[in-house]
Short mmCIF file of C-alpha atoms in Angstrom, two decimals:
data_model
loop_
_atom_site.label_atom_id
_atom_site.label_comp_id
_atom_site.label_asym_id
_atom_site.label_seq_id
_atom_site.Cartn_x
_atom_site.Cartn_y
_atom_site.Cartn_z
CA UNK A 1 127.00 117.20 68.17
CA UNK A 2 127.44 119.89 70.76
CA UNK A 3 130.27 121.63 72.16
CA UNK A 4 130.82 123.19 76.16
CA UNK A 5 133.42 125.77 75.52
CA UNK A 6 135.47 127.90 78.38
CA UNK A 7 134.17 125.68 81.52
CA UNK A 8 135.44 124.84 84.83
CA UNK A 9 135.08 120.94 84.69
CA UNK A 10 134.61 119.35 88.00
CA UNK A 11 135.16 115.75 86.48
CA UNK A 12 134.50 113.87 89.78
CA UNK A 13 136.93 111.46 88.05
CA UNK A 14 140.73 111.54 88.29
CA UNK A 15 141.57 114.39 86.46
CA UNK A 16 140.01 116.55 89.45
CA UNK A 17 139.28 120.09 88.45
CA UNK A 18 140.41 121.49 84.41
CA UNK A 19 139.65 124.40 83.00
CA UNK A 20 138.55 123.38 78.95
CA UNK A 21 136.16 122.00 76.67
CA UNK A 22 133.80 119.42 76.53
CA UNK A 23 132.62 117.65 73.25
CA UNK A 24 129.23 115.77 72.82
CA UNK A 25 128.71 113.33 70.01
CA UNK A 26 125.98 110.59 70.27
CA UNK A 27 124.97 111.38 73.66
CA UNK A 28 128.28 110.59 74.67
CA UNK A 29 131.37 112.25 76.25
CA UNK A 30 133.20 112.36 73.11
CA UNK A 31 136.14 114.63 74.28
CA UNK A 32 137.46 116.57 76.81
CA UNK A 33 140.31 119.25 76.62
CA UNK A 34 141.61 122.84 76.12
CA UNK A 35 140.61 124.76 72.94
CA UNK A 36 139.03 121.74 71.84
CA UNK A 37 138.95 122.30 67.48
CA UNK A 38 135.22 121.24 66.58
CA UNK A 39 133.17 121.60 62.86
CA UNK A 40 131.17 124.79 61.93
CA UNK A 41 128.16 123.28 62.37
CA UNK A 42 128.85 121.89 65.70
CA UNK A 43 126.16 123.87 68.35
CA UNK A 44 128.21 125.32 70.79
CA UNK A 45 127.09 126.47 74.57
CA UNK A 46 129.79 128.93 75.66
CA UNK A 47 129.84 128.65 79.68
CA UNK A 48 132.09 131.45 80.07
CA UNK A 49 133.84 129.65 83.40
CA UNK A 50 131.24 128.79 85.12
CA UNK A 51 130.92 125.43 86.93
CA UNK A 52 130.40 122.39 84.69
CA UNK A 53 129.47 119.13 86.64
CA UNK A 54 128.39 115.42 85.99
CA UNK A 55 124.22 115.42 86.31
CA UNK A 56 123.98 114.94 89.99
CA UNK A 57 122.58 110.88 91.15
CA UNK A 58 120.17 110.64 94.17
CA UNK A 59 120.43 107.22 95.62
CA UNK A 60 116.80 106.67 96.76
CA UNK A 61 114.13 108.34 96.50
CA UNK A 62 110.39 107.23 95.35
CA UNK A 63 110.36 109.69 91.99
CA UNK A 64 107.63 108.87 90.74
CA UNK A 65 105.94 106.29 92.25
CA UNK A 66 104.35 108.70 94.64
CA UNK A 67 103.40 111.87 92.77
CA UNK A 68 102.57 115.26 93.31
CA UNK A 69 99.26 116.55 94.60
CA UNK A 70 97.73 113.31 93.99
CA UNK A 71 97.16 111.65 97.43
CA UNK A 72 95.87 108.24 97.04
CA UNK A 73 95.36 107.87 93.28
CA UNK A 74 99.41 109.02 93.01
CA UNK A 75 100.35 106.59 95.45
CA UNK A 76 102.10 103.13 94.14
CA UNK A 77 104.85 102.89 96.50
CA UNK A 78 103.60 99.91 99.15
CA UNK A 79 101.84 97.16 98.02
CA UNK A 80 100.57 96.70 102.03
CA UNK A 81 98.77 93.46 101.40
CA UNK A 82 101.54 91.21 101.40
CA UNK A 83 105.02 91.64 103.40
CA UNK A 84 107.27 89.64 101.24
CA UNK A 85 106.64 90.89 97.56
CA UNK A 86 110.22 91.07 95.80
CA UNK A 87 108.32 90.68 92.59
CA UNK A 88 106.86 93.95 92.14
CA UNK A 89 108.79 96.08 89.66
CA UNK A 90 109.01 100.06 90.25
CA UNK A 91 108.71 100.59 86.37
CA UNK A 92 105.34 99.35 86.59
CA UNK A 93 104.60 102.01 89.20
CA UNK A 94 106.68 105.28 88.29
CA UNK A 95 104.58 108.24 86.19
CA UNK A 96 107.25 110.17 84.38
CA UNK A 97 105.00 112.48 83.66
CA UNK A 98 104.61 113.56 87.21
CA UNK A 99 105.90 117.29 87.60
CA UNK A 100 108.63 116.46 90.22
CA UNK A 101 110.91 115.06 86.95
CA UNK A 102 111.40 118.76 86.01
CA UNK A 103 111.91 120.11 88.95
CA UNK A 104 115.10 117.19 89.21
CA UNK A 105 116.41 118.81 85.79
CA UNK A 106 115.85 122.06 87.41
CA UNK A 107 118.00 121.45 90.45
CA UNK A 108 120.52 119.52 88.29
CA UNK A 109 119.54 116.13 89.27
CA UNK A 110 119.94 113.52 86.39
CA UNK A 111 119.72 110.09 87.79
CA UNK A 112 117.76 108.22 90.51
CA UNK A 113 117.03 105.39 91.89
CA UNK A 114 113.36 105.14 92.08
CA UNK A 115 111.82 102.45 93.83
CA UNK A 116 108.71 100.70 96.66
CA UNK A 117 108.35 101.99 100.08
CA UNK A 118 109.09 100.90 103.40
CA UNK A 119 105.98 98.99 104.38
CA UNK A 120 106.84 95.48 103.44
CA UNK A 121 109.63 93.64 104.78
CA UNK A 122 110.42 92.98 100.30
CA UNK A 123 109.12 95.72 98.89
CA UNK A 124 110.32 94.89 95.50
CA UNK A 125 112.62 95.89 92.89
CA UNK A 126 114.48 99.50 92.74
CA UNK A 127 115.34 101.10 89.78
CA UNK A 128 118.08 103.74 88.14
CA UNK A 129 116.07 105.80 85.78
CA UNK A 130 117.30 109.11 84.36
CA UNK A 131 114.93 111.86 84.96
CA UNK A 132 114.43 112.90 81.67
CA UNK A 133 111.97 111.65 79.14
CA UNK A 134 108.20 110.78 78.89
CA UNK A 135 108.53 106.29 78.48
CA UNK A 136 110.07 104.62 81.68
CA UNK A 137 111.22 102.20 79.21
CA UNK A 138 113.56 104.80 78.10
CA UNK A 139 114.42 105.84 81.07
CA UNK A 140 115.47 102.71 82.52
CA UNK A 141 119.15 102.24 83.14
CA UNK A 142 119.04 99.28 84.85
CA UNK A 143 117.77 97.42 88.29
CA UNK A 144 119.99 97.88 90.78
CA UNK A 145 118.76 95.94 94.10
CA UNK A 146 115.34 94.74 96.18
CA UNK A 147 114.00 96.74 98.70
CA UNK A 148 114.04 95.15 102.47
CA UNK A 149 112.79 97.26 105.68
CA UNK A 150 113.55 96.99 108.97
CA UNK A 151 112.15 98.86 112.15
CA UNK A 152 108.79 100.55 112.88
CA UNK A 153 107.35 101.25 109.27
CA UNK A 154 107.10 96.46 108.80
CA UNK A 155 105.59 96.59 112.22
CA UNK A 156 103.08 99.52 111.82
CA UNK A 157 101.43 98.30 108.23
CA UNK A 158 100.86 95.07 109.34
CA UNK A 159 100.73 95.03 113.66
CA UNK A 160 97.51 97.78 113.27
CA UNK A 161 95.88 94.63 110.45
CA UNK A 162 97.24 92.09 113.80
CA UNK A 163 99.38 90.03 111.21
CA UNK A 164 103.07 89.28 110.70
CA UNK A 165 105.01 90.95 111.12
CA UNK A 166 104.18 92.38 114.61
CA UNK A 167 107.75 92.75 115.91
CA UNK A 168 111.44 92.95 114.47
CA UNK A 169 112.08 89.14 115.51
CA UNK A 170 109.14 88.49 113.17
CA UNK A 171 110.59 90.81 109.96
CA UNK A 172 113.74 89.07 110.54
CA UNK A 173 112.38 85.99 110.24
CA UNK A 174 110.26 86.52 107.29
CA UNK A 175 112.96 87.85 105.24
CA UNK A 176 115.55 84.57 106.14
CA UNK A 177 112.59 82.23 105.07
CA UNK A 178 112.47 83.73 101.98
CA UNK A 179 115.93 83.79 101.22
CA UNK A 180 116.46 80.31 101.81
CA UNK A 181 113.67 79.42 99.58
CA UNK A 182 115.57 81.49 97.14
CA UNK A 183 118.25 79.85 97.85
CA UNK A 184 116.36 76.60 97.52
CA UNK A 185 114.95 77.64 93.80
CA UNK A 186 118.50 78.60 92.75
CA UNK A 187 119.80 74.83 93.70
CA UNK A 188 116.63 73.45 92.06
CA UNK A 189 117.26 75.57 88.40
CA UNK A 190 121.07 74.88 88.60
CA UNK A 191 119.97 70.93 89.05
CA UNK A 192 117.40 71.44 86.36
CA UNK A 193 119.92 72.95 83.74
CA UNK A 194 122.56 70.80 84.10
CA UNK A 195 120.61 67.30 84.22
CA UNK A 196 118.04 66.89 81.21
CA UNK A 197 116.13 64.18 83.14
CA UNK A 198 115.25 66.94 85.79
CA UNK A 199 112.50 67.82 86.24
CA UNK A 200 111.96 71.88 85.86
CA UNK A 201 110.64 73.55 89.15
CA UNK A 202 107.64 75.16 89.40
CA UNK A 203 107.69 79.13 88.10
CA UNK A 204 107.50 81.16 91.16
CA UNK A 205 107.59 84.79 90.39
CA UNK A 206 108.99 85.83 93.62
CA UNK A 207 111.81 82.97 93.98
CA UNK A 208 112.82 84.44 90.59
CA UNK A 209 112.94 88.36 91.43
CA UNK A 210 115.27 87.41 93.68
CA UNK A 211 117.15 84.93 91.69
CA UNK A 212 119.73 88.39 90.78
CA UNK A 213 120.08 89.11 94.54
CA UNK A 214 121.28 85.40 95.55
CA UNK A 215 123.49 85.54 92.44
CA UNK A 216 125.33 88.68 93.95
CA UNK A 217 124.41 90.21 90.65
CA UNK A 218 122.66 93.13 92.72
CA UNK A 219 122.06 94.34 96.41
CA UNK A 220 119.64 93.94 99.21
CA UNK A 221 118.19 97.89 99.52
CA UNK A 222 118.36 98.17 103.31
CA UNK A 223 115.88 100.65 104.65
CA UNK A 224 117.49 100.90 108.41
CA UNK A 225 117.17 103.55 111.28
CA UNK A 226 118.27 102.88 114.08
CA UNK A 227 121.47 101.08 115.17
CA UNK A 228 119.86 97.84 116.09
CA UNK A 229 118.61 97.33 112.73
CA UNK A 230 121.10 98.07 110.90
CA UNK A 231 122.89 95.61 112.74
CA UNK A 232 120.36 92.74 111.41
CA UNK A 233 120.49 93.80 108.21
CA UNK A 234 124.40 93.48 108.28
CA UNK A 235 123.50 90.40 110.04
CA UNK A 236 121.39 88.23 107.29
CA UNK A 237 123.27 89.34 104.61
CA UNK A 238 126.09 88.26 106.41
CA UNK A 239 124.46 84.60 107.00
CA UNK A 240 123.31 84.55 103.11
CA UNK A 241 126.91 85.86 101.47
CA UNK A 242 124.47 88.96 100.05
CA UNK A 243 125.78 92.30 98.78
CA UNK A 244 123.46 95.19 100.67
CA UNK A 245 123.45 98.65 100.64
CA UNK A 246 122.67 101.06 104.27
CA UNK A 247 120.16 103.09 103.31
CA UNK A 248 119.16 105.92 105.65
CA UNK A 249 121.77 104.67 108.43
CA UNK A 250 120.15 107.49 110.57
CA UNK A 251 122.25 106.05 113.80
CA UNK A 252 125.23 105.35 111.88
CA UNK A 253 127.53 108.12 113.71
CA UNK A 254 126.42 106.21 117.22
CA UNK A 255 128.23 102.54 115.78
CA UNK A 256 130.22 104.12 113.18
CA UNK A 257 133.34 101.75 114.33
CA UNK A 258 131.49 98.73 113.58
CA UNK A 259 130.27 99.85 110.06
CA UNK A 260 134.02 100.78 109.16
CA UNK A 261 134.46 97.12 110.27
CA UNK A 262 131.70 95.63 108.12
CA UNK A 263 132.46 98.27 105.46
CA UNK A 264 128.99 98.21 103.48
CA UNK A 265 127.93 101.21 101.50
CA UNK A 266 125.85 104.09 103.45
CA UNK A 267 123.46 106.27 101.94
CA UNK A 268 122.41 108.66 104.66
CA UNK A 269 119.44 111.03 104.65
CA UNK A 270 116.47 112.25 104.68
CA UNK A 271 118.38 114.38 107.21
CA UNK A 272 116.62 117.69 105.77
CA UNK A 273 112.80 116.62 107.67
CA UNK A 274 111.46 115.89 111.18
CA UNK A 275 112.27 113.57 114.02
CA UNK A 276 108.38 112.22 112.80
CA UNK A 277 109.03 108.97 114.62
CA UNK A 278 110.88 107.42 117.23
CA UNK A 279 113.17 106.03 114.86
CA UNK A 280 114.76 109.18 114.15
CA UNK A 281 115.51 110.27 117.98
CA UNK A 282 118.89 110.57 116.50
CA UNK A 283 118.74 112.49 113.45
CA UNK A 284 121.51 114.51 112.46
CA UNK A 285 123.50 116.05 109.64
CA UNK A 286 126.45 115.14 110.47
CA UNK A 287 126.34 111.86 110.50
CA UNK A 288 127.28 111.64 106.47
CA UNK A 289 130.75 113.23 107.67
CA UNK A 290 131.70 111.12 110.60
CA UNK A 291 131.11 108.37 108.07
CA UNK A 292 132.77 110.07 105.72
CA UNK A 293 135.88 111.05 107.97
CA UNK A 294 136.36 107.21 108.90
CA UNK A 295 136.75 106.17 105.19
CA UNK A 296 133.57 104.65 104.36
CA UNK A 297 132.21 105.10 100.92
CA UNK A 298 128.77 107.77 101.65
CA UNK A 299 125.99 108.31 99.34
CA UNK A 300 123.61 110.99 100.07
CA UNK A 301 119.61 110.71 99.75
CA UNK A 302 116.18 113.10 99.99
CA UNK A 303 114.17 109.94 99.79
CA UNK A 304 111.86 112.03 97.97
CA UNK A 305 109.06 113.09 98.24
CA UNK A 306 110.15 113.39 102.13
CA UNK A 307 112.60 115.81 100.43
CA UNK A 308 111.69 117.41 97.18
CA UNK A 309 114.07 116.04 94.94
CA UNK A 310 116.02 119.43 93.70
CA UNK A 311 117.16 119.93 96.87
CA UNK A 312 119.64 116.99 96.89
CA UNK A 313 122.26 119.82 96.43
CA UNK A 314 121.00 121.77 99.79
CA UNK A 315 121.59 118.49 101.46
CA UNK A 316 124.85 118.11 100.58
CA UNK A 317 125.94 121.71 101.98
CA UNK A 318 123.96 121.19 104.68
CA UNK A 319 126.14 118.20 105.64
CA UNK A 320 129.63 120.03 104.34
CA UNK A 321 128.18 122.65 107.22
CA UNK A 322 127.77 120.21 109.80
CA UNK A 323 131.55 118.68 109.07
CA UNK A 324 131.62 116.71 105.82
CA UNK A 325 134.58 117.16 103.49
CA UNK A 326 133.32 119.54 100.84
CA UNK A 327 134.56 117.45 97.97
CA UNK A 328 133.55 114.01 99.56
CA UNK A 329 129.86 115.50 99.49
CA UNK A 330 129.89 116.16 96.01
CA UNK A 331 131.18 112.69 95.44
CA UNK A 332 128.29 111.49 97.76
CA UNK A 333 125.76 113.03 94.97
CA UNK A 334 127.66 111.97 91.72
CA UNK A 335 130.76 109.30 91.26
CA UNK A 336 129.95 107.52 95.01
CA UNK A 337 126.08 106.53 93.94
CA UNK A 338 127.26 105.67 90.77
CA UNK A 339 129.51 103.24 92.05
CA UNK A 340 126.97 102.16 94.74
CA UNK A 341 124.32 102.01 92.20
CA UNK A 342 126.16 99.71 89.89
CA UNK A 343 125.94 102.28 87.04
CA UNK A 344 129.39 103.88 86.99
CA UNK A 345 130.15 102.87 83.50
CA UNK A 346 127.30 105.38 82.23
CA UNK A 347 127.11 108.53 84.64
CA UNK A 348 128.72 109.84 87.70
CA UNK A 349 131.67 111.57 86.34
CA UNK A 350 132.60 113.75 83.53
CA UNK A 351 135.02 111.26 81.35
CA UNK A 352 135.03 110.06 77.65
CA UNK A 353 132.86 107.36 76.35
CA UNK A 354 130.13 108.06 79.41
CA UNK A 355 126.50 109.63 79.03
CA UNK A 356 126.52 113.14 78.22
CA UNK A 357 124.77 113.73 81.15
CA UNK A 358 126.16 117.50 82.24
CA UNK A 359 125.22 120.63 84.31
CA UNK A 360 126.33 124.04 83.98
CA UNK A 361 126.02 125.98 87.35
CA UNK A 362 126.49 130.03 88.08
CA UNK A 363 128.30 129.36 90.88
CA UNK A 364 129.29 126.42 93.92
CA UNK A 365 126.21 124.17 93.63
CA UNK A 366 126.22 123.54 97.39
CA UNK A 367 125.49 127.08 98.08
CA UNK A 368 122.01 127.71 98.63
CA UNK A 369 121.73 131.16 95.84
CA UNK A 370 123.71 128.88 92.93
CA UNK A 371 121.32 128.29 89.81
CA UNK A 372 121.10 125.73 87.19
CA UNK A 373 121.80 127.05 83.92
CA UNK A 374 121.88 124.26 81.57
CA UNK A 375 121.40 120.33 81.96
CA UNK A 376 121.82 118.47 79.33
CA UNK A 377 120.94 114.70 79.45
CA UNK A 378 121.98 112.22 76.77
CA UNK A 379 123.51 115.19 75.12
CA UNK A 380 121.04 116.63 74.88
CA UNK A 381 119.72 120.47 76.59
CA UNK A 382 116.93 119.25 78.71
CA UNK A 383 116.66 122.57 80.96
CA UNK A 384 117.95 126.07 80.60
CA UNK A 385 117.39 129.03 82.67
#
């Protein structure tokens, strides 16, 4: 067991802001209160009012699955042979033993999702893995969605090679033809099940990664720039009764009227990095607080390694500087990606019966000086300064 006395909670969960204890049995939020009454041999980690927060969740990066220093033998995230592969797995591809994991427990970063690139129209399956531990197996929270790509990065991997796709009418169509066929396989297995004189249809590895995403049981990952594509991607999901999550949304302030409309989840960013492309023309921090401001739900991102993962917290003040709510930008790195994620029943918020997953801070975590002093992950102390 183990014991936060005299913190500041910042619950991200209805109880706002209390001033108390926090008690740790099992890796689990066991209790939360004032002078909480614990055993002798209880360890106790006295934060002496400083800042206690829920781990903080980055909602896409590539952790893992392109490492440090390693160029080309570290690099697992496209699979740039094939521009539909839904069936690759990021487990299969993410080192935890790359150094970037500690430097996430160093800047108070607890959970990810960790998945492919941008380079095939399906990437494959993303991930929520907790940053802490040396088995991805153990890691593993859960998948929570296939990656799709729009825009330049389909059209560069495979237009240089002079195969499809070439343009965004081609991506678009790739990605419909394989959702129908998913659509197809589903109807076939249903048919199969339910009829004992069916015959079963043929295993197809891909048809059944995205079995779960034609089920509604998790998202289409959206990587999306610019304001035309993120109008597709509203677009097929739209035609196929999908569940998809915005991710980057870099020219989401220009249409924000329409997305309040639609009223997907965004998860803006890398806004800390270079216009590199022409893509990004647009790039701003404030568009996660115009987004924000007109009431949709906004995650924030580094997409590591274009940001270094520990400084999900920078990007988050950056953004409260440029005009986002203060407390809707610490929602955007804990309780909002939690929800987006699917995983809000484990981390996210400080509240009983959820994964001890907690950081003590010295001071406001969006200011640029503040330090980690603890993080403790499945209860237990991880990191401390």
């Amino acid at each position: 067991m183990l014991c936060i006395k005299n913190a500041k909670i910042y619950t991200m969960a209805n109880e706002g802001v209390i001033d108390g204890d926090i008690l740790i049995k099992d890796g689990k939020i066991e209790e939360i209160g004032k002078n909480l009454v614990v055993p002798l041999d209880v360890k106790v980690i006295d934060a002496k009012g400083n800042l206690v927060f829920p781990g903080f969740i980055d909602a896409h990066t590539h952790l893992g699955i392109w490492e440090d220093g390693m160029g080309y033998e570290g690099a697992d995230g496209n699979e740039e042979t094939d521009p539909i592969t839904p069936h690759l797995n990021a487990i299969d591809g993410i080192n935890p033993m790359d150094r970037n994991f500690k430097e996430a427990l160093q800047g108070g970063i607890t959970t990810v999702a960790s998945g492919p690139g941008s380079a095939n129209v399906i990437g494959g399956q993303f991930v929520a893995i907790k940053t802490w531990g040396d088995r991805i197996d153990d890691m593993l929270i859960k998948t929570i969605g296939v990656k799709i790509a729009f825009g330049e990065n389909p059209k560069s991997a495979y237009g240089k090679e002079d195969k499809t796709p070439q343009t965004r009418m081609a991506t678009a169509s790739l990605l419909r033809e394989t959702l129908r066929k998913a659509q197809f396989y589903l109807e076939d297995m249903i048919e199969y099940e339910g009829n004992e004189d069916a015959d079963r249809p043929e295993y197809d590895i891909k048809m059944e990664a995205l079995l779960p995403v034609i089920k509604k049981e998790i998202p289409l990952k959206a990587h999306a720039h610019r304001a035309d594509d993120i109008f597709t991607a509203i677009r097929i999901a739209k035609e196929f009764g999908l569940n998809l999550t915005i991710d980057h949304c870099t020219e989401g302030h220009l249409i924000v009227k329409h997305l309040v409309k639609e009223n997907y989840p965004v998860i803006v960013g890398p806004s800390l990095s270079e216009r590199s492309k022409i893509e990004l023309r647009n790039l701003t921090f404030e568009t996660p607080g115009i987004l924000s401001n007109a009431g949709l739900k906004v995650c924030l991102m580094t997409d590591h390694p274009v940001v270094p993962i520990q400084y999900l917290p920078l990007c988050a003040g950056l953004a409260v500087k440029a005009g986002m709510d203060k407390t809707k930008a610490l929602e955007a790195i804990t309780i909002n990606p939690a929800q987006v994620l699917g995983i809000s029943d484990r981390v996210g918020s400080i509240e009983v019966g959820k994964d001890a997953d907690i950081v003590i801070w010295d001071a406001d975590p969006l200011e640029i000086q503040s330090k980690v002093l603890y993080t403790i992950v499945n209860g237990e102390v991880v990191y401390k300064a």
